[in-house]
Amino acid sequence: MKGKYMEISMQKIFECLESTVNKSILEKFQNFLKQYPDVDKWFMCSDYCIGDKNKKNDVITFVIYPYILNFDDWKKVINNLQKKDLKHTRLVSDQFCQFLNQGYCFSFSFILQKKNYFDGWKRKEAGDMLIQTYINLTENWQINTPSNAENYKEMNKKLQKLRNESRKKNFNYSLFGRMMTICFLAGYLRYLLLREQKNIKLFSWLSDRDAITNWNDEIYQTFYHIISHCIIASEQGEEYHRIQEVYLENIKEEIFYDEMNRVADYICGTFADFDYTDGSVTGDKQCKMMEDAISSNNYIIGISVEEKGVAQICHSKILRE
């Protein structure tokens, strides 16, 4: 990729993702999309388990949905299958596992190894460079794209404020790196969907509310917007203008898409619990999820993010060994 935003090895991680995804994963994703050739509205939910000492793995999960039902109907469907989040339930229903196997949604989970490619973004030097790079970008965009100058000016203000915050001794560079990782992966998946679903017009990323989304006036939205813009503009040029993004701001604790995000919660929670050294989990509900919903499911993808790149994980093979 050619844009300035590709500092701090973004170019290489993009190429690693492309190299891994554009194999059997892509075929599975394309087969999923073929079920919805006329759907031009899509949304993506996400959940994260990072830094929990009681879990085996750090995991970032995204679930992509076709807008074949309105949100109220989607909520009813998922509530009927599984009424509570994974940590608050004792049993996973057969119907919920069947739902995940039938291709109503498609998920990507990124399992972060203890040493992984994104660790560099947690360092002060990398964080400062990224913030300044994005400040420069939004300043240039105000000049080069005057029709959208006010929007880029607002982004620039938020980035300038973040730079000022970063000069304080207690600035959380680790959280900044986590935010950058999640935003980059979300931006990549937005690009992948646009590339493969030729008639898409409307898209929205509906993130779980946690430390990264509430941090510094929801600055993650600005980074996600810039990253996804740069990926798509660099790889697909004018195709960027084909997709309209719906951004949500100032969402309260009781969010309207909790039910849709519950799917990501179950997948993420199971991957976080799974011990890759011996194939074990800590409870029956995680065992049910792994065996009946995940292990041989072409609609649930696991990708290991390692120190030198990424690799697809075959969970059915691990469970057989």
PDB file of C-alpha atoms in Angstrom:
ATOM      1  CA  MET A   1       0.000   0.000   0.000  1.00  0.00           C
ATOM      2  CA  LYS A   2       1.203   3.438  -0.888  1.00  0.00           C
ATOM      3  CA  GLY A   3      -0.273   5.986   1.536  1.00  0.00           C
ATOM      4  CA  LYS A   4       1.628   7.744   4.298  1.00  0.00           C
ATOM      5  CA  TYR A   5      -0.517   6.003   6.882  1.00  0.00           C
ATOM      6  CA  MET A   6       1.374   2.789   6.139  1.00  0.00           C
ATOM      7  CA  GLU A   7       4.168   3.794   8.522  1.00  0.00           C
ATOM      8  CA  ILE A   8       4.980   1.435  11.406  1.00  0.00           C
ATOM      9  CA  SER A   9       4.760  -1.729   9.278  1.00  0.00           C
ATOM     10  CA  MET A  10       1.136  -1.305   8.209  1.00  0.00           C
ATOM     11  CA  GLN A  11       2.234  -2.195   4.695  1.00  0.00           C
ATOM     12  CA  LYS A  12       3.633  -5.511   5.809  1.00  0.00           C
ATOM     13  CA  ILE A  13       0.710  -6.518   8.037  1.00  0.00           C
ATOM     14  CA  PHE A  14      -1.673  -5.665   5.183  1.00  0.00           C
ATOM     15  CA  GLU A  15       0.324  -7.903   2.843  1.00  0.00           C
ATOM     16  CA  CYS A  16       0.370 -10.682   5.458  1.00  0.00           C
ATOM     17  CA  LEU A  17      -3.397 -10.468   5.847  1.00  0.00           C
ATOM     18  CA  GLU A  18      -3.907 -10.499   2.092  1.00  0.00           C
ATOM     19  CA  SER A  19      -1.589 -13.479   1.680  1.00  0.00           C
ATOM     20  CA  THR A  20      -3.487 -15.473   4.325  1.00  0.00           C
ATOM     21  CA  VAL A  21      -7.036 -14.364   3.515  1.00  0.00           C
ATOM     22  CA  ASN A  22      -6.741 -14.687  -0.280  1.00  0.00           C
ATOM     23  CA  LYS A  23      -6.553 -18.477  -0.065  1.00  0.00           C
ATOM     24  CA  SER A  24      -9.149 -20.833   1.396  1.00  0.00           C
ATOM     25  CA  ILE A  25     -10.564 -18.096   3.645  1.00  0.00           C
ATOM     26  CA  LEU A  26     -11.509 -16.011   0.634  1.00  0.00           C
ATOM     27  CA  GLU A  27     -13.343 -18.907  -0.983  1.00  0.00           C
ATOM     28  CA  LYS A  28     -15.367 -19.413   2.201  1.00  0.00           C
ATOM     29  CA  PHE A  29     -16.137 -15.690   2.426  1.00  0.00           C
ATOM     30  CA  GLN A  30     -17.164 -15.554  -1.224  1.00  0.00           C
ATOM     31  CA  ASN A  31     -19.458 -18.558  -0.774  1.00  0.00           C
ATOM     32  CA  PHE A  32     -21.081 -16.756   2.145  1.00  0.00           C
ATOM     33  CA  LEU A  33     -21.591 -13.589   0.106  1.00  0.00           C
ATOM     34  CA  LYS A  34     -23.083 -15.546  -2.800  1.00  0.00           C
ATOM     35  CA  GLN A  35     -26.074 -16.279  -0.589  1.00  0.00           C
ATOM     36  CA  TYR A  36     -26.898 -12.544  -0.548  1.00  0.00           C
ATOM     37  CA  PRO A  37     -26.210 -11.240  -4.071  1.00  0.00           C
ATOM     38  CA  ASP A  38     -28.810  -8.468  -3.895  1.00  0.00           C
ATOM     39  CA  VAL A  39     -28.107  -7.216  -0.381  1.00  0.00           C
ATOM     40  CA  ASP A  40     -26.535  -3.750  -0.518  1.00  0.00           C
ATOM     41  CA  LYS A  41     -26.649  -2.931   3.224  1.00  0.00           C
ATOM     42  CA  TRP A  42     -24.302  -4.664   5.657  1.00  0.00           C
ATOM     43  CA  PHE A  43     -23.146  -4.181   9.233  1.00  0.00           C
ATOM     44  CA  MET A  44     -20.368  -5.562  11.415  1.00  0.00           C
ATOM     45  CA  CYS A  45     -20.358  -6.162  15.176  1.00  0.00           C
ATOM     46  CA  SER A  46     -17.264  -6.851  17.259  1.00  0.00           C
ATOM     47  CA  ASP A  47     -16.131  -7.994  20.669  1.00  0.00           C
ATOM     48  CA  TYR A  48     -12.730  -8.129  22.362  1.00  0.00           C
ATOM     49  CA  CYS A  49     -11.009 -10.033  25.122  1.00  0.00           C
ATOM     50  CA  ILE A  50      -7.616  -8.442  25.723  1.00  0.00           C
ATOM     51  CA  GLY A  51      -5.530  -8.381  28.881  1.00  0.00           C
ATOM     52  CA  ASP A  52      -7.742 -10.734  30.920  1.00  0.00           C
ATOM     53  CA  LYS A  53      -5.362 -12.767  33.079  1.00  0.00           C
ATOM     54  CA  ASN A  54      -8.030 -15.425  33.575  1.00  0.00           C
ATOM     55  CA  LYS A  55      -8.170 -16.184  29.845  1.00  0.00           C
ATOM     56  CA  LYS A  56      -5.754 -18.174  27.713  1.00  0.00           C
ATOM     57  CA  ASN A  57      -5.765 -15.834  24.723  1.00  0.00           C
ATOM     58  CA  ASP A  58      -6.234 -12.237  23.639  1.00  0.00           C
ATOM     59  CA  VAL A  59      -8.892 -12.206  20.924  1.00  0.00           C
ATOM     60  CA  ILE A  60     -10.506  -9.669  18.600  1.00  0.00           C
ATOM     61  CA  THR A  61     -13.702 -10.919  16.914  1.00  0.00           C
ATOM     62  CA  PHE A  62     -15.733  -9.332  14.103  1.00  0.00           C
ATOM     63  CA  VAL A  63     -19.073 -10.648  12.827  1.00  0.00           C
ATOM     64  CA  ILE A  64     -20.402  -9.456   9.450  1.00  0.00           C
ATOM     65  CA  TYR A  65     -24.172  -9.470   8.862  1.00  0.00           C
ATOM     66  CA  PRO A  66     -26.267  -8.883   5.752  1.00  0.00           C
ATOM     67  CA  TYR A  67     -29.104  -6.470   6.442  1.00  0.00           C
ATOM     68  CA  ILE A  68     -31.764  -9.015   5.504  1.00  0.00           C
ATOM     69  CA  LEU A  69     -33.774  -8.154   8.623  1.00  0.00           C
ATOM     70  CA  ASN A  70     -34.227  -4.836  10.340  1.00  0.00           C
ATOM     71  CA  PHE A  71     -32.468  -4.465  13.677  1.00  0.00           C
ATOM     72  CA  ASP A  72     -35.582  -5.226  15.734  1.00  0.00           C
ATOM     73  CA  ASP A  73     -36.086  -8.501  13.892  1.00  0.00           C
ATOM     74  CA  TRP A  74     -32.410  -9.430  14.168  1.00  0.00           C
ATOM     75  CA  LYS A  75     -32.664  -8.810  17.926  1.00  0.00           C
ATOM     76  CA  LYS A  76     -35.711 -11.082  18.226  1.00  0.00           C
ATOM     77  CA  VAL A  77     -34.009 -13.873  16.277  1.00  0.00           C
ATOM     78  CA  ILE A  78     -30.869 -13.870  18.416  1.00  0.00           C
ATOM     79  CA  ASN A  79     -32.750 -13.397  21.680  1.00  0.00           C
ATOM     80  CA  ASN A  80     -34.809 -16.477  20.877  1.00  0.00           C
ATOM     81  CA  LEU A  81     -31.608 -18.448  20.343  1.00  0.00           C
ATOM     82  CA  GLN A  82     -29.496 -17.171  23.233  1.00  0.00           C
ATOM     83  CA  LYS A  83     -30.831 -14.601  25.703  1.00  0.00           C
ATOM     84  CA  LYS A  84     -27.656 -13.763  27.654  1.00  0.00           C
ATOM     85  CA  ASP A  85     -23.953 -13.178  27.006  1.00  0.00           C
ATOM     86  CA  LEU A  86     -21.585 -16.127  27.382  1.00  0.00           C
ATOM     87  CA  LYS A  87     -20.364 -15.232  30.874  1.00  0.00           C
ATOM     88  CA  HIS A  88     -23.959 -15.012  32.151  1.00  0.00           C
ATOM     89  CA  THR A  89     -25.257 -18.278  30.707  1.00  0.00           C
ATOM     90  CA  ARG A  90     -24.892 -21.912  31.744  1.00  0.00           C
ATOM     91  CA  LEU A  91     -25.919 -23.601  28.507  1.00  0.00           C
ATOM     92  CA  VAL A  92     -25.465 -22.946  24.795  1.00  0.00           C
ATOM     93  CA  SER A  93     -28.519 -24.021  22.823  1.00  0.00           C
ATOM     94  CA  ASP A  94     -28.470 -26.422  19.880  1.00  0.00           C
ATOM     95  CA  GLN A  95     -30.451 -23.849  17.915  1.00  0.00           C
ATOM     96  CA  PHE A  96     -27.783 -21.178  18.446  1.00  0.00           C
ATOM     97  CA  CYS A  97     -25.071 -23.536  17.187  1.00  0.00           C
ATOM     98  CA  GLN A  98     -27.215 -24.405  14.164  1.00  0.00           C
ATOM     99  CA  PHE A  99     -27.711 -20.707  13.455  1.00  0.00           C
ATOM    100  CA  LEU A 100     -23.936 -20.159  13.411  1.00  0.00           C
ATOM    101  CA  ASN A 101     -23.505 -23.075  10.992  1.00  0.00           C
ATOM    102  CA  GLN A 102     -26.160 -21.913   8.531  1.00  0.00           C
ATOM    103  CA  GLY A 103     -24.412 -18.850   7.115  1.00  0.00           C
ATOM    104  CA  TYR A 104     -26.564 -16.006   8.394  1.00  0.00           C
ATOM    105  CA  CYS A 105     -23.361 -14.213   9.390  1.00  0.00           C
ATOM    106  CA  PHE A 106     -19.611 -14.578   8.894  1.00  0.00           C
ATOM    107  CA  SER A 107     -16.937 -13.999  11.527  1.00  0.00           C
ATOM    108  CA  PHE A 108     -13.212 -13.320  11.642  1.00  0.00           C
ATOM    109  CA  SER A 109     -11.412 -13.813  14.958  1.00  0.00           C
ATOM    110  CA  PHE A 110      -7.825 -12.669  15.425  1.00  0.00           C
ATOM    111  CA  ILE A 111      -5.976 -14.524  18.181  1.00  0.00           C
ATOM    112  CA  LEU A 112      -3.083 -12.368  19.351  1.00  0.00           C
ATOM    113  CA  GLN A 113      -0.013 -14.337  20.414  1.00  0.00           C
ATOM    114  CA  LYS A 114       1.978 -13.056  23.390  1.00  0.00           C
ATOM    115  CA  LYS A 115       4.481 -11.629  20.929  1.00  0.00           C
ATOM    116  CA  ASN A 116       2.638 -10.413  17.866  1.00  0.00           C
ATOM    117  CA  TYR A 117       2.969  -8.079  14.939  1.00  0.00           C
ATOM    118  CA  PHE A 118       0.930  -5.309  16.521  1.00  0.00           C
ATOM    119  CA  ASP A 119       3.043  -4.979  19.672  1.00  0.00           C
ATOM    120  CA  GLY A 120       5.118  -2.215  18.118  1.00  0.00           C
ATOM    121  CA  TRP A 121       2.125   0.118  18.091  1.00  0.00           C
ATOM    122  CA  LYS A 122       2.143   0.136  21.898  1.00  0.00           C
ATOM    123  CA  ARG A 123       5.518   1.913  22.041  1.00  0.00           C
ATOM    124  CA  LYS A 124       5.684   5.645  22.644  1.00  0.00           C
ATOM    125  CA  GLU A 125       7.780   6.328  19.551  1.00  0.00           C
ATOM    126  CA  ALA A 126       5.335   4.478  17.309  1.00  0.00           C
ATOM    127  CA  GLY A 127       2.299   6.098  18.897  1.00  0.00           C
ATOM    128  CA  ASP A 128       3.694   9.609  18.573  1.00  0.00           C
ATOM    129  CA  MET A 129       4.637   9.001  14.934  1.00  0.00           C
ATOM    130  CA  LEU A 130       1.186   7.629  14.071  1.00  0.00           C
ATOM    131  CA  ILE A 131      -0.639  10.533  15.698  1.00  0.00           C
ATOM    132  CA  GLN A 132       1.517  13.064  13.853  1.00  0.00           C
ATOM    133  CA  THR A 133       1.133  11.188  10.566  1.00  0.00           C
ATOM    134  CA  TYR A 134      -2.651  11.331  10.871  1.00  0.00           C
ATOM    135  CA  ILE A 135      -2.553  15.014  11.808  1.00  0.00           C
ATOM    136  CA  ASN A 136      -0.552  15.684   8.639  1.00  0.00           C
ATOM    137  CA  LEU A 137      -2.966  13.601   6.563  1.00  0.00           C
ATOM    138  CA  THR A 138      -6.065  15.435   7.740  1.00  0.00           C
ATOM    139  CA  GLU A 139      -4.362  18.786   7.158  1.00  0.00           C
ATOM    140  CA  ASN A 140      -3.500  17.789   3.583  1.00  0.00           C
ATOM    141  CA  TRP A 141      -7.005  16.456   2.966  1.00  0.00           C
ATOM    142  CA  GLN A 142      -8.524  19.803   3.943  1.00  0.00           C
ATOM    143  CA  ILE A 143      -6.561  21.358   1.086  1.00  0.00           C
ATOM    144  CA  ASN A 144      -6.897  18.551  -1.461  1.00  0.00           C
ATOM    145  CA  THR A 145     -10.588  17.812  -0.828  1.00  0.00           C
ATOM    146  CA  PRO A 146     -12.231  21.154  -0.029  1.00  0.00           C
ATOM    147  CA  SER A 147     -15.727  19.682  -0.433  1.00  0.00           C
ATOM    148  CA  ASN A 148     -15.159  17.671   2.743  1.00  0.00           C
ATOM    149  CA  ALA A 149     -12.837  20.132   4.479  1.00  0.00           C
ATOM    150  CA  GLU A 150     -15.077  20.680   7.512  1.00  0.00           C
ATOM    151  CA  ASN A 151     -15.155  16.978   8.288  1.00  0.00           C
ATOM    152  CA  TYR A 152     -11.368  16.682   7.996  1.00  0.00           C
ATOM    153  CA  LYS A 153     -10.960  19.816  10.090  1.00  0.00           C
ATOM    154  CA  GLU A 154     -12.994  18.214  12.875  1.00  0.00           C
ATOM    155  CA  MET A 155     -10.871  15.067  12.684  1.00  0.00           C
ATOM    156  CA  ASN A 156      -7.735  17.186  12.859  1.00  0.00           C
ATOM    157  CA  LYS A 157      -8.973  18.910  16.003  1.00  0.00           C
ATOM    158  CA  LYS A 158      -9.552  15.557  17.706  1.00  0.00           C
ATOM    159  CA  LEU A 159      -6.094  14.367  16.686  1.00  0.00           C
ATOM    160  CA  GLN A 160      -4.471  17.579  17.915  1.00  0.00           C
ATOM    161  CA  LYS A 161      -6.223  17.083  21.244  1.00  0.00           C
ATOM    162  CA  LEU A 162      -4.957  13.494  21.390  1.00  0.00           C
ATOM    163  CA  ARG A 163      -1.405  14.679  20.682  1.00  0.00           C
ATOM    164  CA  ASN A 164      -1.673  17.067  23.609  1.00  0.00           C
ATOM    165  CA  GLU A 165      -2.907  14.228  25.807  1.00  0.00           C
ATOM    166  CA  SER A 166       0.007  12.060  24.673  1.00  0.00           C
ATOM    167  CA  ARG A 167       2.435  14.580  26.130  1.00  0.00           C
ATOM    168  CA  LYS A 168       1.207  13.783  29.627  1.00  0.00           C
ATOM    169  CA  LYS A 169       3.163  11.279  31.681  1.00  0.00           C
ATOM    170  CA  ASN A 170       0.172   9.008  32.247  1.00  0.00           C
ATOM    171  CA  PHE A 171      -0.808   8.657  28.575  1.00  0.00           C
ATOM    172  CA  ASN A 172      -1.778   5.034  27.913  1.00  0.00           C
ATOM    173  CA  TYR A 173       0.274   3.954  24.891  1.00  0.00           C
ATOM    174  CA  SER A 174      -0.711   0.331  25.450  1.00  0.00           C
ATOM    175  CA  LEU A 175      -4.370   1.220  25.050  1.00  0.00           C
ATOM    176  CA  PHE A 176      -3.507   3.355  22.040  1.00  0.00           C
ATOM    177  CA  GLY A 177      -1.811   0.339  20.428  1.00  0.00           C
ATOM    178  CA  ARG A 178      -4.824  -1.835  21.149  1.00  0.00           C
ATOM    179  CA  MET A 179      -7.108   0.746  19.583  1.00  0.00           C
ATOM    180  CA  MET A 180      -4.921   0.983  16.479  1.00  0.00           C
ATOM    181  CA  THR A 181      -4.909  -2.802  16.115  1.00  0.00           C
ATOM    182  CA  ILE A 182      -8.694  -3.070  16.319  1.00  0.00           C
ATOM    183  CA  CYS A 183      -9.247  -0.120  13.974  1.00  0.00           C
ATOM    184  CA  PHE A 184      -6.789  -1.481  11.423  1.00  0.00           C
ATOM    185  CA  LEU A 185      -8.465  -4.892  11.399  1.00  0.00           C
ATOM    186  CA  ALA A 186     -11.930  -3.306  11.166  1.00  0.00           C
ATOM    187  CA  GLY A 187     -10.716  -1.133   8.285  1.00  0.00           C
ATOM    188  CA  TYR A 188      -9.253  -4.144   6.515  1.00  0.00           C
ATOM    189  CA  LEU A 189     -12.526  -6.082   6.773  1.00  0.00           C
ATOM    190  CA  ARG A 190     -14.475  -3.096   5.471  1.00  0.00           C
ATOM    191  CA  TYR A 191     -12.142  -3.063   2.471  1.00  0.00           C
ATOM    192  CA  LEU A 192     -12.522  -6.833   1.991  1.00  0.00           C
ATOM    193  CA  LEU A 193     -16.320  -6.621   2.017  1.00  0.00           C
ATOM    194  CA  LEU A 194     -16.316  -3.738  -0.458  1.00  0.00           C
ATOM    195  CA  ARG A 195     -13.928  -5.626  -2.725  1.00  0.00           C
ATOM    196  CA  GLU A 196     -15.981  -8.815  -2.760  1.00  0.00           C
ATOM    197  CA  GLN A 197     -19.588  -7.547  -2.515  1.00  0.00           C
ATOM    198  CA  LYS A 198     -19.875  -5.526  -5.699  1.00  0.00           C
ATOM    199  CA  ASN A 199     -23.239  -3.921  -5.020  1.00  0.00           C
ATOM    200  CA  ILE A 200     -22.683  -2.799  -1.433  1.00  0.00           C
ATOM    201  CA  LYS A 201     -23.817   0.756  -0.744  1.00  0.00           C
ATOM    202  CA  LEU A 202     -24.214   1.092   3.014  1.00  0.00           C
ATOM    203  CA  PHE A 203     -22.073  -0.243   5.875  1.00  0.00           C
ATOM    204  CA  SER A 204     -21.725   0.307   9.602  1.00  0.00           C
ATOM    205  CA  TRP A 205     -19.295  -1.017  12.210  1.00  0.00           C
ATOM    206  CA  LEU A 206     -21.103  -1.476  15.534  1.00  0.00           C
ATOM    207  CA  SER A 207     -18.386  -2.046  18.099  1.00  0.00           C
ATOM    208  CA  ASP A 208     -18.853  -3.378  21.591  1.00  0.00           C
ATOM    209  CA  ARG A 209     -18.452  -0.557  24.091  1.00  0.00           C
ATOM    210  CA  ASP A 210     -15.236  -0.922  26.067  1.00  0.00           C
ATOM    211  CA  ALA A 211     -12.056   0.949  26.988  1.00  0.00           C
ATOM    212  CA  ILE A 212     -11.073   1.678  23.394  1.00  0.00           C
ATOM    213  CA  THR A 213     -14.418   3.009  22.216  1.00  0.00           C
ATOM    214  CA  ASN A 214     -14.909   5.283  25.213  1.00  0.00           C
ATOM    215  CA  TRP A 215     -11.311   6.532  25.241  1.00  0.00           C
ATOM    216  CA  ASN A 216     -10.496  10.167  24.375  1.00  0.00           C
ATOM    217  CA  ASP A 217     -13.861  11.247  22.984  1.00  0.00           C
ATOM    218  CA  GLU A 218     -14.271   8.133  20.829  1.00  0.00           C
ATOM    219  CA  ILE A 219     -11.100   8.912  18.902  1.00  0.00           C
ATOM    220  CA  TYR A 220     -11.184   5.347  17.536  1.00  0.00           C
ATOM    221  CA  GLN A 221     -13.813   6.507  15.047  1.00  0.00           C
ATOM    222  CA  THR A 222     -11.354   8.984  13.563  1.00  0.00           C
ATOM    223  CA  PHE A 223      -8.572   6.408  13.218  1.00  0.00           C
ATOM    224  CA  TYR A 224     -10.949   3.824  11.752  1.00  0.00           C
ATOM    225  CA  HIS A 225     -12.253   6.336   9.220  1.00  0.00           C
ATOM    226  CA  ILE A 226      -8.754   7.320   8.113  1.00  0.00           C
ATOM    227  CA  ILE A 227      -7.381   3.769   8.006  1.00  0.00           C
ATOM    228  CA  SER A 228     -10.293   2.342   6.021  1.00  0.00           C
ATOM    229  CA  HIS A 229     -10.260   5.361   3.703  1.00  0.00           C
ATOM    230  CA  CYS A 230      -6.558   4.897   2.984  1.00  0.00           C
ATOM    231  CA  ILE A 231      -6.761   1.136   2.462  1.00  0.00           C
ATOM    232  CA  ILE A 232      -9.678   1.379   0.037  1.00  0.00           C
ATOM    233  CA  ALA A 233      -8.406   4.482  -1.781  1.00  0.00           C
ATOM    234  CA  SER A 234      -4.977   2.909  -2.192  1.00  0.00           C
ATOM    235  CA  GLU A 235      -6.205  -0.514  -3.296  1.00  0.00           C
ATOM    236  CA  GLN A 236      -9.425   0.337  -5.143  1.00  0.00           C
ATOM    237  CA  GLY A 237      -9.228   4.007  -6.024  1.00  0.00           C
ATOM    238  CA  GLU A 238     -12.592   5.578  -6.777  1.00  0.00           C
ATOM    239  CA  GLU A 239     -14.412   2.516  -5.472  1.00  0.00           C
ATOM    240  CA  TYR A 240     -14.143   4.200  -2.079  1.00  0.00           C
ATOM    241  CA  HIS A 241     -17.027   6.489  -3.028  1.00  0.00           C
ATOM    242  CA  ARG A 242     -19.353   3.545  -3.675  1.00  0.00           C
ATOM    243  CA  ILE A 243     -19.788   2.765   0.012  1.00  0.00           C
ATOM    244  CA  GLN A 244     -21.458   5.010   2.558  1.00  0.00           C
ATOM    245  CA  GLU A 245     -20.559   4.505   6.205  1.00  0.00           C
ATOM    246  CA  VAL A 246     -23.011   5.099   9.019  1.00  0.00           C
ATOM    247  CA  TYR A 247     -21.061   6.252  12.090  1.00  0.00           C
ATOM    248  CA  LEU A 248     -22.568   6.054  15.556  1.00  0.00           C
ATOM    249  CA  GLU A 249     -21.503   8.484  18.262  1.00  0.00           C
ATOM    250  CA  ASN A 250     -22.140   8.883  21.981  1.00  0.00           C
ATOM    251  CA  ILE A 251     -23.831   5.516  22.345  1.00  0.00           C
ATOM    252  CA  LYS A 252     -24.973   4.901  25.898  1.00  0.00           C
ATOM    253  CA  GLU A 253     -24.238   1.804  27.930  1.00  0.00           C
ATOM    254  CA  GLU A 254     -27.553   0.224  26.848  1.00  0.00           C
ATOM    255  CA  ILE A 255     -26.804  -0.050  23.151  1.00  0.00           C
ATOM    256  CA  PHE A 256     -29.441  -1.009  20.610  1.00  0.00           C
ATOM    257  CA  TYR A 257     -27.371  -3.755  18.976  1.00  0.00           C
ATOM    258  CA  ASP A 258     -26.494  -5.792  22.086  1.00  0.00           C
ATOM    259  CA  GLU A 259     -28.217  -8.872  20.697  1.00  0.00           C
ATOM    260  CA  MET A 260     -26.350  -8.799  17.376  1.00  0.00           C
ATOM    261  CA  ASN A 261     -23.102  -8.282  19.270  1.00  0.00           C
ATOM    262  CA  ARG A 262     -23.906 -11.351  21.361  1.00  0.00           C
ATOM    263  CA  VAL A 263     -22.776 -13.579  18.498  1.00  0.00           C
ATOM    264  CA  ALA A 264     -19.334 -11.947  18.596  1.00  0.00           C
ATOM    265  CA  ASP A 265     -19.347 -12.294  22.391  1.00  0.00           C
ATOM    266  CA  TYR A 266     -19.831 -16.077  22.219  1.00  0.00           C
ATOM    267  CA  ILE A 267     -17.226 -16.619  19.527  1.00  0.00           C
ATOM    268  CA  CYS A 268     -14.682 -14.291  21.127  1.00  0.00           C
ATOM    269  CA  GLY A 269     -15.249 -15.736  24.606  1.00  0.00           C
ATOM    270  CA  THR A 270     -14.761 -19.289  23.366  1.00  0.00           C
ATOM    271  CA  PHE A 271     -11.539 -18.488  21.503  1.00  0.00           C
ATOM    272  CA  ALA A 272     -10.248 -16.605  24.558  1.00  0.00           C
ATOM    273  CA  ASP A 273     -10.903 -19.669  26.733  1.00  0.00           C
ATOM    274  CA  PHE A 274      -9.459 -22.267  24.354  1.00  0.00           C
ATOM    275  CA  ASP A 275      -6.071 -23.730  25.300  1.00  0.00           C
ATOM    276  CA  TYR A 276      -4.151 -24.259  22.063  1.00  0.00           C
ATOM    277  CA  THR A 277      -1.528 -26.429  23.771  1.00  0.00           C
ATOM    278  CA  ASP A 278      -3.929 -29.271  24.586  1.00  0.00           C
ATOM    279  CA  GLY A 279      -7.269 -28.331  22.993  1.00  0.00           C
ATOM    280  CA  SER A 280      -9.047 -27.920  26.326  1.00  0.00           C
ATOM    281  CA  VAL A 281     -11.589 -25.383  27.593  1.00  0.00           C
ATOM    282  CA  THR A 282     -12.752 -24.533  31.107  1.00  0.00           C
ATOM    283  CA  GLY A 283     -16.483 -25.271  30.864  1.00  0.00           C
ATOM    284  CA  ASP A 284     -19.255 -27.157  29.117  1.00  0.00           C
ATOM    285  CA  LYS A 285     -20.557 -24.056  27.345  1.00  0.00           C
ATOM    286  CA  GLN A 286     -17.185 -23.342  25.742  1.00  0.00           C
ATOM    287  CA  CYS A 287     -16.873 -27.026  24.841  1.00  0.00           C
ATOM    288  CA  LYS A 288     -20.303 -26.916  23.170  1.00  0.00           C
ATOM    289  CA  MET A 289     -19.352 -23.804  21.217  1.00  0.00           C
ATOM    290  CA  MET A 290     -16.018 -25.211  20.074  1.00  0.00           C
ATOM    291  CA  GLU A 291     -17.320 -28.624  19.054  1.00  0.00           C
ATOM    292  CA  ASP A 292     -20.757 -27.759  17.634  1.00  0.00           C
ATOM    293  CA  ALA A 293     -20.378 -24.188  16.399  1.00  0.00           C
ATOM    294  CA  ILE A 294     -16.741 -23.448  15.585  1.00  0.00           C
ATOM    295  CA  SER A 295     -14.481 -26.417  14.815  1.00  0.00           C
ATOM    296  CA  SER A 296     -15.775 -27.327  11.337  1.00  0.00           C
ATOM    297  CA  ASN A 297     -17.657 -24.140  10.526  1.00  0.00           C
ATOM    298  CA  ASN A 298     -16.773 -22.459   7.226  1.00  0.00           C
ATOM    299  CA  TYR A 299     -18.408 -19.244   8.444  1.00  0.00           C
ATOM    300  CA  ILE A 300     -16.175 -18.838  11.530  1.00  0.00           C
ATOM    301  CA  ILE A 301     -12.549 -18.066  10.771  1.00  0.00           C
ATOM    302  CA  GLY A 302      -9.693 -18.040  13.279  1.00  0.00           C
ATOM    303  CA  ILE A 303      -6.466 -16.225  12.409  1.00  0.00           C
ATOM    304  CA  SER A 304      -3.354 -16.331  14.580  1.00  0.00           C
ATOM    305  CA  VAL A 305      -1.465 -13.033  14.730  1.00  0.00           C
ATOM    306  CA  GLU A 306       2.166 -13.845  15.396  1.00  0.00           C
ATOM    307  CA  GLU A 307       5.419 -11.934  15.686  1.00  0.00           C
ATOM    308  CA  LYS A 308       6.284 -12.283  11.994  1.00  0.00           C
ATOM    309  CA  GLY A 309       2.840 -12.393  10.412  1.00  0.00           C
ATOM    310  CA  VAL A 310      -0.537 -14.131  10.453  1.00  0.00           C
ATOM    311  CA  ALA A 311      -1.785 -17.662   9.811  1.00  0.00           C
ATOM    312  CA  GLN A 312      -5.167 -19.371   9.602  1.00  0.00           C
ATOM    313  CA  ILE A 313      -5.990 -21.775  12.432  1.00  0.00           C
ATOM    314  CA  CYS A 314      -7.678 -25.116  11.716  1.00  0.00           C
ATOM    315  CA  HIS A 315      -9.574 -25.846  14.932  1.00  0.00           C
ATOM    316  CA  SER A 316     -11.034 -29.147  13.719  1.00  0.00           C
ATOM    317  CA  LYS A 317      -7.507 -30.481  13.277  1.00  0.00           C
ATOM    318  CA  ILE A 318      -6.482 -29.327  16.773  1.00  0.00           C
ATOM    319  CA  LEU A 319      -9.500 -31.021  18.356  1.00  0.00           C
ATOM    320  CA  ARG A 320      -8.772 -34.314  16.547  1.00  0.00           C
ATOM    321  CA  GLU A 321      -5.192 -34.477  17.773  1.00  0.00           C
TER     322      GLU A 321
END
